Short mmCIF file of C-alpha atoms and ligand atoms in Angstrom, two decimals:
data_model
loop_
_atom_site.label_atom_id
_atom_site.label_comp_id
_atom_site.label_asym_id
_atom_site.label_seq_id
_atom_site.Cartn_x
_atom_site.Cartn_y
_atom_site.Cartn_z
CA UNK W 1 -2.42 -40.42 -7.89
CA UNK W 2 -1.52 -39.57 -4.27
CA UNK W 3 2.08 -40.62 -5.23
CA UNK W 4 4.88 -38.53 -7.23
CA UNK W 5 8.40 -38.47 -7.78
CA UNK W 6 10.98 -35.86 -8.00
CA UNK W 7 13.90 -37.16 -9.56
CA UNK W 8 17.40 -35.63 -10.89
CA UNK W 9 17.48 -35.15 -14.11
CA UNK W 10 20.90 -35.15 -14.63
CA UNK W 11 24.66 -35.89 -12.66
CA UNK W 12 23.26 -34.72 -9.69
CA UNK W 13 22.88 -31.43 -7.42
CA UNK W 14 19.92 -30.08 -9.82
CA UNK W 15 18.36 -27.99 -6.88
CA UNK W 16 16.35 -31.19 -6.24
CA UNK W 17 16.56 -29.84 -2.34
CA UNK W 18 15.04 -26.68 -2.93
CA UNK W 19 12.05 -27.89 -5.11
CA UNK W 20 11.40 -30.60 -2.62
CA UNK W 21 11.08 -28.50 0.29
CA UNK W 22 8.44 -25.98 -2.10
CA UNK W 23 6.79 -29.43 -2.97
CA UNK W 24 6.81 -30.86 0.02
CA UNK W 25 3.89 -28.03 1.37
CA UNK W 26 1.41 -30.32 -1.45
CA UNK W 27 2.13 -33.40 0.33
CA UNK W 28 1.99 -35.32 3.46
CA UNK W 29 4.69 -37.25 3.34
CA UNK W 30 8.40 -36.74 1.93
CA UNK W 31 9.95 -40.15 1.68
CA UNK W 32 13.64 -40.66 0.12
CA UNK W 33 14.19 -43.58 -1.38
CA UNK W 34 18.24 -44.43 -2.04
CA UNK W 35 21.08 -43.49 -1.46
CA UNK W 36 22.87 -42.31 1.77
CA UNK W 37 24.39 -38.97 2.91
CA UNK W 38 26.60 -38.60 -0.40
CA UNK W 39 24.16 -36.59 -1.09
CA UNK W 40 23.67 -32.91 0.07
CA UNK W 41 20.51 -31.50 -0.45
CA UNK W 42 20.30 -27.38 0.02
CA UNK W 43 17.04 -25.31 1.34
CA UNK W 44 17.25 -21.85 1.42
CA UNK W 45 15.03 -19.63 3.13
CA UNK W 46 14.32 -16.44 5.82
CA UNK W 47 18.07 -15.87 5.07
CA UNK W 48 19.81 -19.54 6.33
CA UNK W 49 20.73 -21.86 4.63
CA UNK W 50 20.41 -25.84 6.11
CA UNK W 51 21.79 -28.52 3.91
CA UNK W 52 20.23 -32.17 4.62
CA UNK W 53 22.61 -35.58 3.77
CA UNK W 54 19.79 -37.91 4.88
CA UNK W 55 16.96 -36.68 6.42
CA UNK W 56 14.12 -35.82 3.51
CA UNK W 57 13.86 -32.40 2.55
CA UNK W 58 10.24 -32.02 4.09
CA UNK W 59 11.10 -31.58 7.29
CA UNK W 60 11.17 -28.33 7.19
CA UNK W 61 7.50 -28.11 7.44
CA UNK W 62 5.78 -28.82 10.65
CA UNK W 63 2.93 -31.56 10.06
CA UNK W 64 4.95 -33.75 7.31
CA UNK W 65 5.89 -36.63 7.84
CA UNK W 66 9.06 -37.56 6.66
CA UNK W 67 10.63 -41.24 5.92
CA UNK W 68 13.98 -42.79 5.04
CA UNK W 69 13.13 -45.82 3.41
CA UNK W 70 14.30 -49.36 3.02
CA UNK W 71 16.76 -48.57 0.14
CA UNK W 72 18.58 -45.86 1.45
CA UNK W 73 21.53 -46.54 3.33
CA UNK W 74 22.62 -45.07 6.55
CA UNK W 75 25.45 -43.69 8.59
CA UNK W 76 24.41 -43.54 12.02
CA UNK W 77 26.95 -41.27 12.72
CA UNK W 78 26.05 -38.73 9.85
CA UNK W 79 22.04 -39.23 11.16
CA UNK W 80 22.53 -38.73 15.06
CA UNK W 81 24.99 -35.83 13.41
CA UNK W 82 22.04 -34.04 11.27
CA UNK W 83 19.42 -34.76 13.82
CA UNK W 84 21.65 -33.07 16.01
CA UNK W 85 21.70 -29.69 13.32
CA UNK W 86 18.29 -29.94 12.92
CA UNK W 87 17.80 -30.30 16.62
CA UNK W 88 19.59 -27.38 17.31
CA UNK W 89 17.57 -25.26 14.51
CA UNK W 90 14.49 -25.55 16.54
CA UNK W 91 13.12 -28.86 14.53
CA UNK W 92 11.73 -31.86 16.49
CA UNK W 93 11.86 -34.93 14.50
CA UNK W 94 9.69 -37.30 17.25
CA UNK W 95 6.44 -38.53 15.36
CA UNK W 96 8.33 -36.61 12.22
CA UNK W 97 10.55 -38.88 11.02
CA UNK W 98 10.81 -42.40 10.06
CA UNK W 99 13.55 -44.88 9.66
CA UNK W 100 13.21 -48.31 7.26
CA UNK W 101 13.29 -51.41 9.69
CA UNK W 102 15.30 -53.02 6.29
CA UNK W 103 17.49 -50.05 5.60
CA UNK W 104 21.03 -50.86 5.78
CA UNK W 105 23.76 -49.36 7.72
CA UNK W 106 26.65 -48.03 6.63
CA UNK W 107 29.32 -49.25 8.99
CA UNK W 108 32.62 -47.55 9.85
CA UNK W 109 34.82 -50.52 7.91
CA UNK W 110 32.76 -49.51 4.62
CA UNK W 111 34.26 -45.98 4.57
CA UNK W 112 37.85 -47.31 4.93
CA UNK W 113 37.06 -49.48 2.07
CA UNK W 114 35.77 -46.79 -0.43
CA UNK W 115 38.60 -44.20 1.01
CA UNK W 116 41.22 -47.22 0.64
CA UNK W 117 40.31 -47.92 -3.29
CA UNK W 118 40.22 -44.65 -4.08
CA UNK W 119 43.53 -43.55 -3.03
CA UNK W 120 46.28 -44.75 -4.67
CA UNK W 121 47.08 -45.48 -8.68
CA UNK W 122 46.43 -49.15 -7.53
CA UNK W 123 42.77 -48.98 -8.09
CA UNK W 124 40.25 -47.02 -10.76
CA UNK W 125 39.12 -43.94 -9.01
CA UNK W 126 35.70 -42.77 -9.08
CA UNK W 127 35.67 -39.51 -7.31
CA UNK W 128 33.69 -40.70 -4.37
CA UNK W 129 32.26 -38.59 -1.32
CA UNK W 130 34.11 -41.68 0.15
CA UNK W 131 30.81 -41.92 2.59
CA UNK W 132 31.12 -45.87 2.31
CA UNK W 133 28.48 -45.63 -0.13
CA UNK W 134 29.50 -48.15 -2.81
CA UNK W 135 30.97 -50.71 0.20
CA UNK W 136 27.52 -50.94 1.44
CA UNK W 137 25.35 -51.35 -1.30
CA UNK W 138 28.26 -54.28 -2.18
CA UNK W 139 27.23 -56.04 0.91
CA UNK W 140 23.84 -55.75 0.63
CA UNK W 141 23.66 -56.95 -2.59
CA UNK W 142 26.34 -59.98 -1.82
CA UNK W 143 24.13 -61.00 1.76
CA UNK W 144 25.99 -59.41 3.87
CA UNK W 145 24.05 -56.06 4.90
CA UNK W 146 23.10 -55.23 8.38
CA UNK W 147 20.12 -53.40 8.61
CA UNK W 148 18.15 -51.88 10.66
CA UNK W 149 16.08 -54.09 11.99
CA UNK W 150 19.46 -56.18 13.43
CA UNK W 151 19.81 -53.36 16.31
CA UNK W 152 16.94 -54.63 17.78
CA UNK W 153 18.43 -56.80 19.56
CA UNK W 154 21.90 -57.18 21.38
CA UNK W 155 23.27 -60.41 20.88
CA UNK W 156 21.50 -60.21 17.01
CA UNK W 157 23.82 -57.15 16.43
CA UNK W 158 26.98 -58.28 18.17
CA UNK W 159 26.87 -61.70 15.86
CA UNK W 160 26.27 -60.33 12.74
CA UNK W 161 28.86 -57.98 12.79
CA UNK W 162 31.34 -60.09 13.97
CA UNK W 163 30.71 -61.77 10.90
CA UNK W 164 31.68 -59.69 8.73
CA UNK W 165 34.32 -58.06 10.96
CA UNK W 166 36.69 -60.96 10.68
CA UNK W 167 36.29 -60.90 7.03
CA UNK W 168 37.08 -57.07 6.28
CA UNK W 169 40.14 -57.53 8.62
CA UNK W 170 41.50 -59.67 6.22
CA UNK W 171 40.32 -57.70 3.46
CA UNK W 172 41.44 -54.03 4.24
CA UNK W 173 44.72 -54.81 5.10
CA UNK W 174 44.94 -57.56 2.11
CA UNK W 175 43.97 -54.68 0.04
CA UNK W 176 44.65 -51.05 1.34
CA UNK W 177 47.08 -51.84 4.23
CA UNK W 178 44.58 -49.98 6.41
CA UNK W 179 44.37 -52.14 10.18
CA UNK W 180 40.52 -52.29 11.43
CA UNK W 181 40.66 -50.85 15.01
CA UNK W 182 39.54 -53.70 17.34
CA UNK W 183 35.93 -55.03 17.37
CA UNK W 184 35.03 -54.27 20.84
CA UNK W 185 34.81 -50.54 19.98
CA UNK W 186 32.91 -51.34 16.36
CA UNK W 187 30.60 -52.83 18.89
CA UNK W 188 30.67 -50.23 21.66
CA UNK W 189 29.82 -47.86 18.96
CA UNK W 190 26.87 -49.42 17.07
CA UNK W 191 25.54 -50.27 21.07
CA UNK W 192 25.39 -46.88 21.64
CA UNK W 193 23.28 -45.91 18.68
CA UNK W 194 21.04 -48.86 19.45
CA UNK W 195 18.30 -46.81 21.38
CA UNK W 196 18.07 -43.86 18.92
CA UNK W 197 17.44 -46.09 15.83
CA UNK W 198 15.08 -48.31 17.61
CA UNK W 199 12.63 -45.42 18.87
CA UNK W 200 12.41 -43.93 14.95
CA UNK W 201 12.36 -47.26 13.39
CA UNK W 202 9.09 -49.01 11.92
CA UNK W 203 8.51 -50.93 8.45
CA UNK W 204 8.13 -47.61 6.22
CA UNK W 205 6.62 -50.34 3.27
CA UNK W 206 4.26 -50.95 5.43
CA UNK W 207 3.38 -47.75 6.84
CA UNK W 208 3.53 -45.96 3.19
CA UNK W 209 1.21 -48.65 2.01
CA UNK W 210 -1.48 -47.64 4.64
CA UNK W 211 -1.16 -44.30 4.00
CA UNK W 212 -1.61 -44.34 0.54
CA UNK W 213 -5.18 -46.54 1.01
CA UNK W 214 -6.49 -44.05 3.48
CA UNK W 215 -5.52 -40.74 0.94
CA UNK W 216 -2.68 -40.12 1.80
CA UNK W 217 -0.41 -37.70 -0.67
CA UNK W 218 3.87 -38.84 -1.10
CA UNK W 219 6.18 -37.08 -2.16
CA UNK W 220 9.21 -40.06 -3.49
CA UNK W 221 12.73 -37.96 -3.14
CA UNK W 222 15.91 -38.87 -5.11
CA UNK W 223 18.91 -38.18 -4.48
CA UNK W 224 21.38 -38.01 -6.99
CA UNK W 225 20.67 -37.86 -10.54
CA UNK W 226 19.50 -39.72 -13.48
CA UNK W 227 23.20 -40.11 -15.20
CA UNK W 228 24.47 -41.64 -11.39
CA UNK W 229 21.83 -44.73 -11.47
CA UNK W 230 24.12 -47.50 -11.44
CA UNK W 231 22.02 -49.53 -14.34
CA UNK W 232 21.55 -46.53 -16.42
CA UNK W 233 24.20 -43.83 -15.71
CA UNK W 234 28.08 -43.00 -16.95
CA UNK W 235 28.66 -46.44 -15.92
CA UNK W 236 30.88 -47.35 -13.86
CA UNK W 237 31.82 -43.16 -12.35
CA UNK W 238 27.76 -43.49 -10.94
CA UNK W 239 26.65 -44.23 -7.78
CA UNK W 240 25.63 -47.54 -6.40
CA UNK W 241 22.16 -47.05 -5.56
CA UNK W 242 18.80 -46.81 -8.62
CA UNK W 243 18.80 -43.08 -8.81
CA UNK W 244 16.10 -42.66 -11.46
CA UNK W 245 12.35 -43.04 -10.72
CA UNK W 246 12.19 -46.81 -10.46
CA UNK W 247 14.01 -46.70 -7.07
CA UNK W 248 11.14 -45.06 -5.88
CA UNK W 249 9.14 -48.42 -6.15
CA UNK W 250 12.06 -50.56 -4.52
CA UNK W 251 13.08 -48.41 -2.57
CA UNK W 252 10.21 -47.76 -0.73
CA UNK W 253 7.93 -50.92 -1.57
CA UNK W 254 5.61 -48.87 -3.29
CA UNK W 255 3.45 -50.88 -5.70
CA UNK W 256 4.61 -49.23 -9.66
CA UNK W 257 1.29 -48.95 -10.90
CA UNK W 258 0.39 -46.53 -7.57
CA UNK W 259 3.15 -43.64 -9.30
CA UNK W 260 1.14 -41.48 -11.02
CA UNK W 261 2.92 -38.04 -11.48
CA UNK W 262 7.43 -37.96 -11.97
CA UNK W 263 9.00 -34.70 -12.09
CA UNK W 264 11.86 -34.08 -12.96
CA UNK W 265 15.06 -31.37 -11.50
CA UNK W 266 16.54 -29.87 -13.99
CA UNK W 267 19.13 -27.16 -14.02
CA UNK W 268 19.75 -24.65 -16.86
CA UNK W 269 23.22 -26.15 -17.38
CA UNK W 270 25.35 -29.10 -16.37
CA UNK W 271 27.28 -30.05 -13.81
CA UNK W 272 29.06 -33.18 -12.31
CA UNK W 273 31.16 -34.07 -9.08
CA UNK W 274 34.00 -36.60 -9.40
CA UNK W 275 35.42 -38.82 -12.38
CA UNK W 276 33.65 -39.80 -15.25
CA UNK W 277 32.95 -38.28 -19.23
CA UNK W 278 31.23 -34.87 -19.23
CA UNK W 279 30.63 -34.47 -22.74
CA UNK W 280 29.74 -30.75 -22.78
CA UNK W 281 31.98 -29.89 -20.24
CA UNK W 282 33.58 -26.40 -20.71
CA UNK W 283 37.50 -26.71 -19.60
CA UNK W 284 37.84 -22.39 -20.25
CA UNK W 285 37.03 -19.98 -18.68
CA UNK W 286 33.23 -20.12 -19.66
CA UNK W 287 32.88 -23.03 -16.96
CA UNK W 288 34.83 -21.16 -14.25
CA UNK W 289 32.20 -18.29 -15.15
CA UNK W 290 29.25 -21.02 -14.09
CA UNK W 291 31.14 -22.49 -11.35
CA UNK W 292 31.03 -18.83 -9.90
CA UNK W 293 27.96 -17.90 -10.67
CA UNK W 294 26.69 -21.01 -9.97
CA UNK W 295 28.41 -20.90 -6.63
CA UNK W 296 29.00 -24.66 -7.57
CA UNK W 297 31.12 -26.32 -4.54
CA UNK W 298 29.89 -29.38 -3.48
CA UNK W 299 27.28 -29.66 -0.85
CA UNK W 300 28.94 -33.07 0.67
CA UNK W 301 32.64 -33.22 0.11
CA UNK W 302 33.05 -28.70 -0.98
CA UNK W 303 34.67 -30.18 -4.11
CA UNK W 304 34.44 -28.01 -7.36
CA UNK W 305 32.08 -29.08 -9.55
CA UNK W 306 32.66 -29.71 -12.96
CA UNK W 307 30.50 -27.23 -15.12
CA UNK W 308 29.37 -27.27 -18.80
CA UNK W 309 26.50 -26.27 -21.52
CA UNK W 310 22.97 -27.54 -21.31
CA UNK W 311 23.05 -31.89 -22.81
CA UNK W 312 19.49 -31.88 -24.54
CA UNK W 313 20.59 -35.63 -24.91
CA UNK W 314 20.97 -36.25 -21.77
CA UNK W 315 17.74 -34.50 -20.71
CA UNK W 316 15.69 -37.07 -23.61
CA UNK W 317 17.40 -39.67 -21.53
CA UNK W 318 15.98 -38.80 -18.13
CA UNK W 319 12.85 -38.38 -19.40
CA UNK W 320 12.71 -41.98 -21.29
CA UNK W 321 14.05 -43.26 -18.88
CA UNK W 322 11.90 -41.24 -15.36
CA UNK W 323 8.80 -40.54 -17.49
CA UNK W 324 9.18 -37.57 -16.94
CA UNK W 325 6.23 -34.98 -18.87
CA UNK W 326 6.98 -32.38 -16.59
CA UNK W 327 10.39 -30.82 -15.50
CA UNK W 328 11.29 -28.50 -13.05
CA UNK W 329 13.96 -25.82 -14.41
CA UNK W 330 16.85 -24.50 -11.88
CA UNK W 331 19.20 -21.74 -11.73
CA UNK W 332 18.48 -19.81 -14.87
CA UNK W 333 19.17 -16.74 -12.92
CA UNK W 334 22.82 -18.09 -13.32
CA UNK W 335 23.25 -17.51 -16.96
CA UNK W 336 22.04 -13.97 -16.36
CA UNK W 337 26.01 -12.83 -17.82
CA UNK W 338 26.48 -14.75 -20.35
CA UNK W 339 26.34 -13.29 -24.26
CA UNK W 340 25.74 -16.67 -26.03
CA UNK W 341 24.22 -20.20 -24.65
CA UNK W 342 24.91 -23.14 -26.52
CA UNK W 343 22.91 -26.37 -25.66
CA UNK W 344 23.86 -29.54 -26.65
CA UNK W 345 21.26 -31.41 -29.45
CA UNK W 346 23.59 -34.63 -30.38
CA UNK W 347 27.59 -36.13 -29.67
CA UNK W 348 29.28 -36.39 -32.82
CA UNK W 349 31.89 -39.26 -33.29
CA UNK W 350 33.46 -41.95 -35.73
CA UNK W 351 31.19 -39.72 -38.35
CA UNK W 352 27.92 -40.68 -36.55
CA UNK W 353 25.59 -38.20 -34.75
CA UNK W 354 24.29 -39.50 -31.43
CA UNK W 355 20.65 -38.27 -30.78
CA UNK W 356 20.49 -40.74 -27.50
CA UNK W 357 22.37 -41.53 -25.24
CA UNK W 358 25.04 -44.57 -25.99
CA UNK W 359 26.58 -46.76 -23.44
CA UNK W 360 29.50 -46.37 -24.95
CA UNK W 361 32.59 -44.76 -22.74
CA UNK W 362 34.40 -44.11 -25.81
CA UNK W 363 31.58 -42.28 -27.30
CA UNK W 364 31.05 -40.11 -24.13
CA UNK W 365 34.69 -39.15 -23.70
CA UNK W 366 35.72 -39.07 -27.35
CA UNK W 367 32.65 -37.22 -28.82
CA UNK W 368 32.00 -34.00 -30.23
CA UNK W 369 28.96 -32.14 -29.00
CA UNK W 370 26.47 -30.87 -31.92
CA UNK W 371 25.85 -27.34 -30.02
CA UNK W 372 22.69 -24.59 -30.69
CA UNK W 373 23.41 -21.12 -30.22
CA UNK W 374 21.60 -18.84 -28.57
CA UNK W 375 21.44 -14.77 -27.86
CA UNK W 376 21.96 -14.74 -23.63
CA UNK W 377 19.71 -12.08 -21.81
CA UNK W 378 21.92 -9.83 -20.13
CA UNK W 379 20.37 -8.32 -17.28
CA UNK W 380 19.07 -9.49 -14.04
CA UNK W 381 16.48 -12.61 -13.74
CA UNK W 382 17.21 -12.98 -9.54
CA UNK W 383 13.91 -13.84 -7.58
CA UNK W 384 12.08 -12.84 -11.04
CA UNK W 385 8.35 -15.38 -9.94
CA UNK W 386 6.08 -14.99 -12.86
CA UNK W 387 6.81 -15.84 -16.28
CA UNK W 388 6.39 -13.07 -18.46
CA UNK W 389 8.26 -10.95 -15.78
CA UNK W 390 11.65 -12.60 -17.35
CA UNK W 391 13.84 -10.98 -20.86
CA UNK W 392 12.26 -11.79 -23.95
CA UNK W 393 15.38 -13.52 -24.88
CA UNK W 394 14.87 -15.94 -21.21
CA UNK W 395 12.04 -17.25 -22.37
CA UNK W 396 13.17 -18.22 -25.67
CA UNK W 397 15.81 -20.15 -24.34
CA UNK W 398 13.73 -22.04 -21.95
CA UNK W 399 10.70 -22.19 -24.79
CA UNK W 400 14.10 -24.31 -26.46
CA UNK W 401 15.08 -26.40 -23.41
CA UNK W 402 11.21 -27.26 -23.70
CA UNK W 403 10.85 -28.23 -27.07
CA UNK W 404 14.32 -29.81 -26.44
CA UNK W 405 13.86 -32.05 -23.98
CA UNK W 406 10.95 -32.88 -25.02
CA UNK W 407 8.91 -32.00 -21.22
CA UNK W 408 7.10 -29.25 -20.51
CA UNK W 409 8.51 -26.85 -17.23
CA UNK W 410 6.22 -26.86 -13.90
CA UNK W 411 8.51 -24.79 -12.07
CA UNK W 412 11.21 -22.45 -12.85
CA UNK W 413 13.85 -21.57 -9.84
CA UNK W 414 15.48 -18.27 -9.86
CA UNK W 415 17.34 -18.21 -7.08
CA UNK W 416 18.37 -20.11 -3.96
CA UNK W 417 14.96 -19.37 -1.77
CA UNK W 418 11.58 -20.23 -1.69
CA UNK W 419 10.49 -17.26 -3.41
CA UNK W 420 12.54 -17.08 -6.01
CA UNK W 421 10.33 -18.97 -7.84
CA UNK W 422 7.73 -19.16 -10.85
CA UNK W 423 5.36 -21.92 -9.95
CA UNK W 424 3.58 -22.97 -13.53
CA UNK W 425 2.14 -25.84 -12.39
CA UNK W 426 0.98 -28.36 -9.11
CA UNK W 427 2.95 -31.73 -8.29
CA UNK W 428 0.35 -33.88 -8.10
P1 LIG C 501 20.52 -31.20 -4.86
O1 LIG C 501 21.41 -31.86 -4.32
O2 LIG C 501 19.85 -31.71 -6.00
O3 LIG C 501 19.38 -30.57 -3.27
O4 LIG C 501 21.67 -29.89 -5.27
P2 LIG C 501 22.16 -28.86 -4.52
O5 LIG C 501 21.57 -28.45 -2.75
O6 LIG C 501 23.38 -29.65 -4.24
O7 LIG C 501 23.12 -27.93 -5.33
C1 LIG C 501 22.22 -26.89 -5.49
C2 LIG C 501 22.59 -25.35 -5.21
O8 LIG C 501 22.22 -24.16 -6.15
C3 LIG C 501 22.52 -24.85 -3.83
O9 LIG C 501 23.37 -24.00 -3.66
C4 LIG C 501 20.91 -24.07 -4.15
O10 LIG C 501 20.49 -23.26 -2.43
C5 LIG C 501 21.26 -23.73 -4.88
N1 LIG C 501 20.43 -23.19 -6.09
C6 LIG C 501 19.03 -23.99 -6.17
N2 LIG C 501 18.21 -23.12 -6.86
C7 LIG C 501 18.63 -22.13 -7.36
C8 LIG C 501 18.50 -21.48 -8.24
O11 LIG C 501 17.82 -21.41 -8.97
N3 LIG C 501 19.46 -19.87 -8.41
C9 LIG C 501 20.62 -20.35 -7.80
N4 LIG C 501 21.31 -19.47 -8.03
N5 LIG C 501 20.88 -21.07 -6.98
C10 LIG C 501 20.22 -21.99 -6.66
P1 LIG C 502 22.63 -35.06 -4.53
O1 LIG C 502 21.44 -35.66 -3.93
C1 LIG C 502 26.21 -34.75 -7.11
C2 LIG C 502 28.82 -38.90 -7.45
C3 LIG C 502 30.16 -38.86 -6.42
C4 LIG C 502 31.02 -39.84 -7.48
C5 LIG C 502 30.29 -40.82 -7.46
C6 LIG C 502 30.09 -41.61 -6.45
O2 LIG C 502 23.10 -34.29 -3.68
O3 LIG C 502 22.76 -34.79 -6.41
P2 LIG C 502 29.74 -42.21 -4.25
O4 LIG C 502 29.71 -41.51 -3.30
O5 LIG C 502 27.90 -42.01 -4.14
O6 LIG C 502 30.30 -43.59 -4.09
O7 LIG C 502 30.21 -41.51 -5.71
O8 LIG C 502 28.99 -40.44 -7.19
N1 LIG C 502 27.99 -38.24 -6.01
C7 LIG C 502 27.10 -37.00 -6.50
N2 LIG C 502 27.41 -36.07 -7.33
N3 LIG C 502 25.59 -35.11 -6.28
C8 LIG C 502 25.29 -35.80 -5.27
O9 LIG C 502 23.67 -36.25 -4.94
C9 LIG C 502 25.79 -37.22 -5.42
N4 LIG C 502 26.02 -38.07 -4.62
C10 LIG C 502 27.04 -38.72 -5.60
O10 LIG C 502 30.67 -37.30 -6.20
O11 LIG C 502 31.14 -39.16 -8.82
MG1 LIG C 503 23.87 -31.59 -4.16
#
């Protein structure tokens, strides 16, 4: 089947940007299916680092079409900034980028709402990126959202914005004491984005289905990760979209029967940004060492990422939900200096060992991880590009991760650059 989904297996930042950029070589189209500019996907080549938030990670490959699907929430301000950044890097977008006319728009009042809820002690903090993601998806589900298609007609745009404005103004004042700028300022800013949105907008679902019928290869790009999925993650400490592989069908308009392969991207250890349970988190020096060696600071907000050991319960759960039989393992080189490595195989709580992911926050927050220990390899693996060139203990660790997770590795990443990669099999 010519459709593959690439999905994050943990709490995001697994290295999806690097892996999707590599796999994009094999595809005709790269299509983002959910999330918004809360994502930060890093791609490094020719000694340069590029961070993408909204535009698919195939954009650096000339001739590949990039689609932002209906399941994505688009902040036009962030989109324009990213377009300018790519323009400055010499990437022409006309004819290469298409936005779904059904995608919902993040408006400035969504950001005000997100930040208002997250500040102070009155409401439970999620540790969001503050980008207005949750409020925009809330409006979508509540049938109050503004879609890209609404930008086609000036009168229609004014009408849908005004219908929202009065309600948001009262709610934001009441809940967070925030005043919204006048309606005319909101309208004027959005009208300023009209020309660009309309120029890049199309019925992307119809476009993708036609391309599928023509035998084109499609790579569906996930943002965030399975543990941040609104249904399957550590709710409520999740994002507001379906980041697991199922989201690719609803977020792009692809029939489920057409999806062939799902590849999971998984880090050789675990990180998470923001609040919420994290059973293998290391609050000791090892966590700081992982953060320092792995440069674990958010690509979107710059926040330090919480770090911990590899969690095979998470990996097995991700494989079950996403149907992943193949994984891309990233950042194995970050473990080069560790004497001993640990892998979690279960959670101990209340006299019971959980080998499957519990829904209960109480269990996740208070459980004790059951660990297996492995000897480190204490030599550099940075840039290694063939499996048999890896140190013996690194190979044994990788084979254990595969065995405990229940999936094969299709690729192993040994550094941020394109060439720092062991390719074991293709995407499709
Ligand atoms: P994403 O959100 O899943 O695309 O991941 P991020 O871009 O937020 O974070 C991954 C970080 O790790 C980026 O800085 C990448 O450049 C970097 N990275 C990716 N793969 C590797 C790897 O194998 N080794 C090392 N050392 N860094 C990597
Ligand atoms: P990529 O695609 C890591 C986290 C936030 C917060 C929670 C909800 O780069 O892997 P939101 O702003 O989405 O409402 O925040 O989700 N989060 C991410 N963590 N990587 C991401 O994206 C994330 N996008 C959101 O930190 O805990
Ligand atoms: Mg990221």
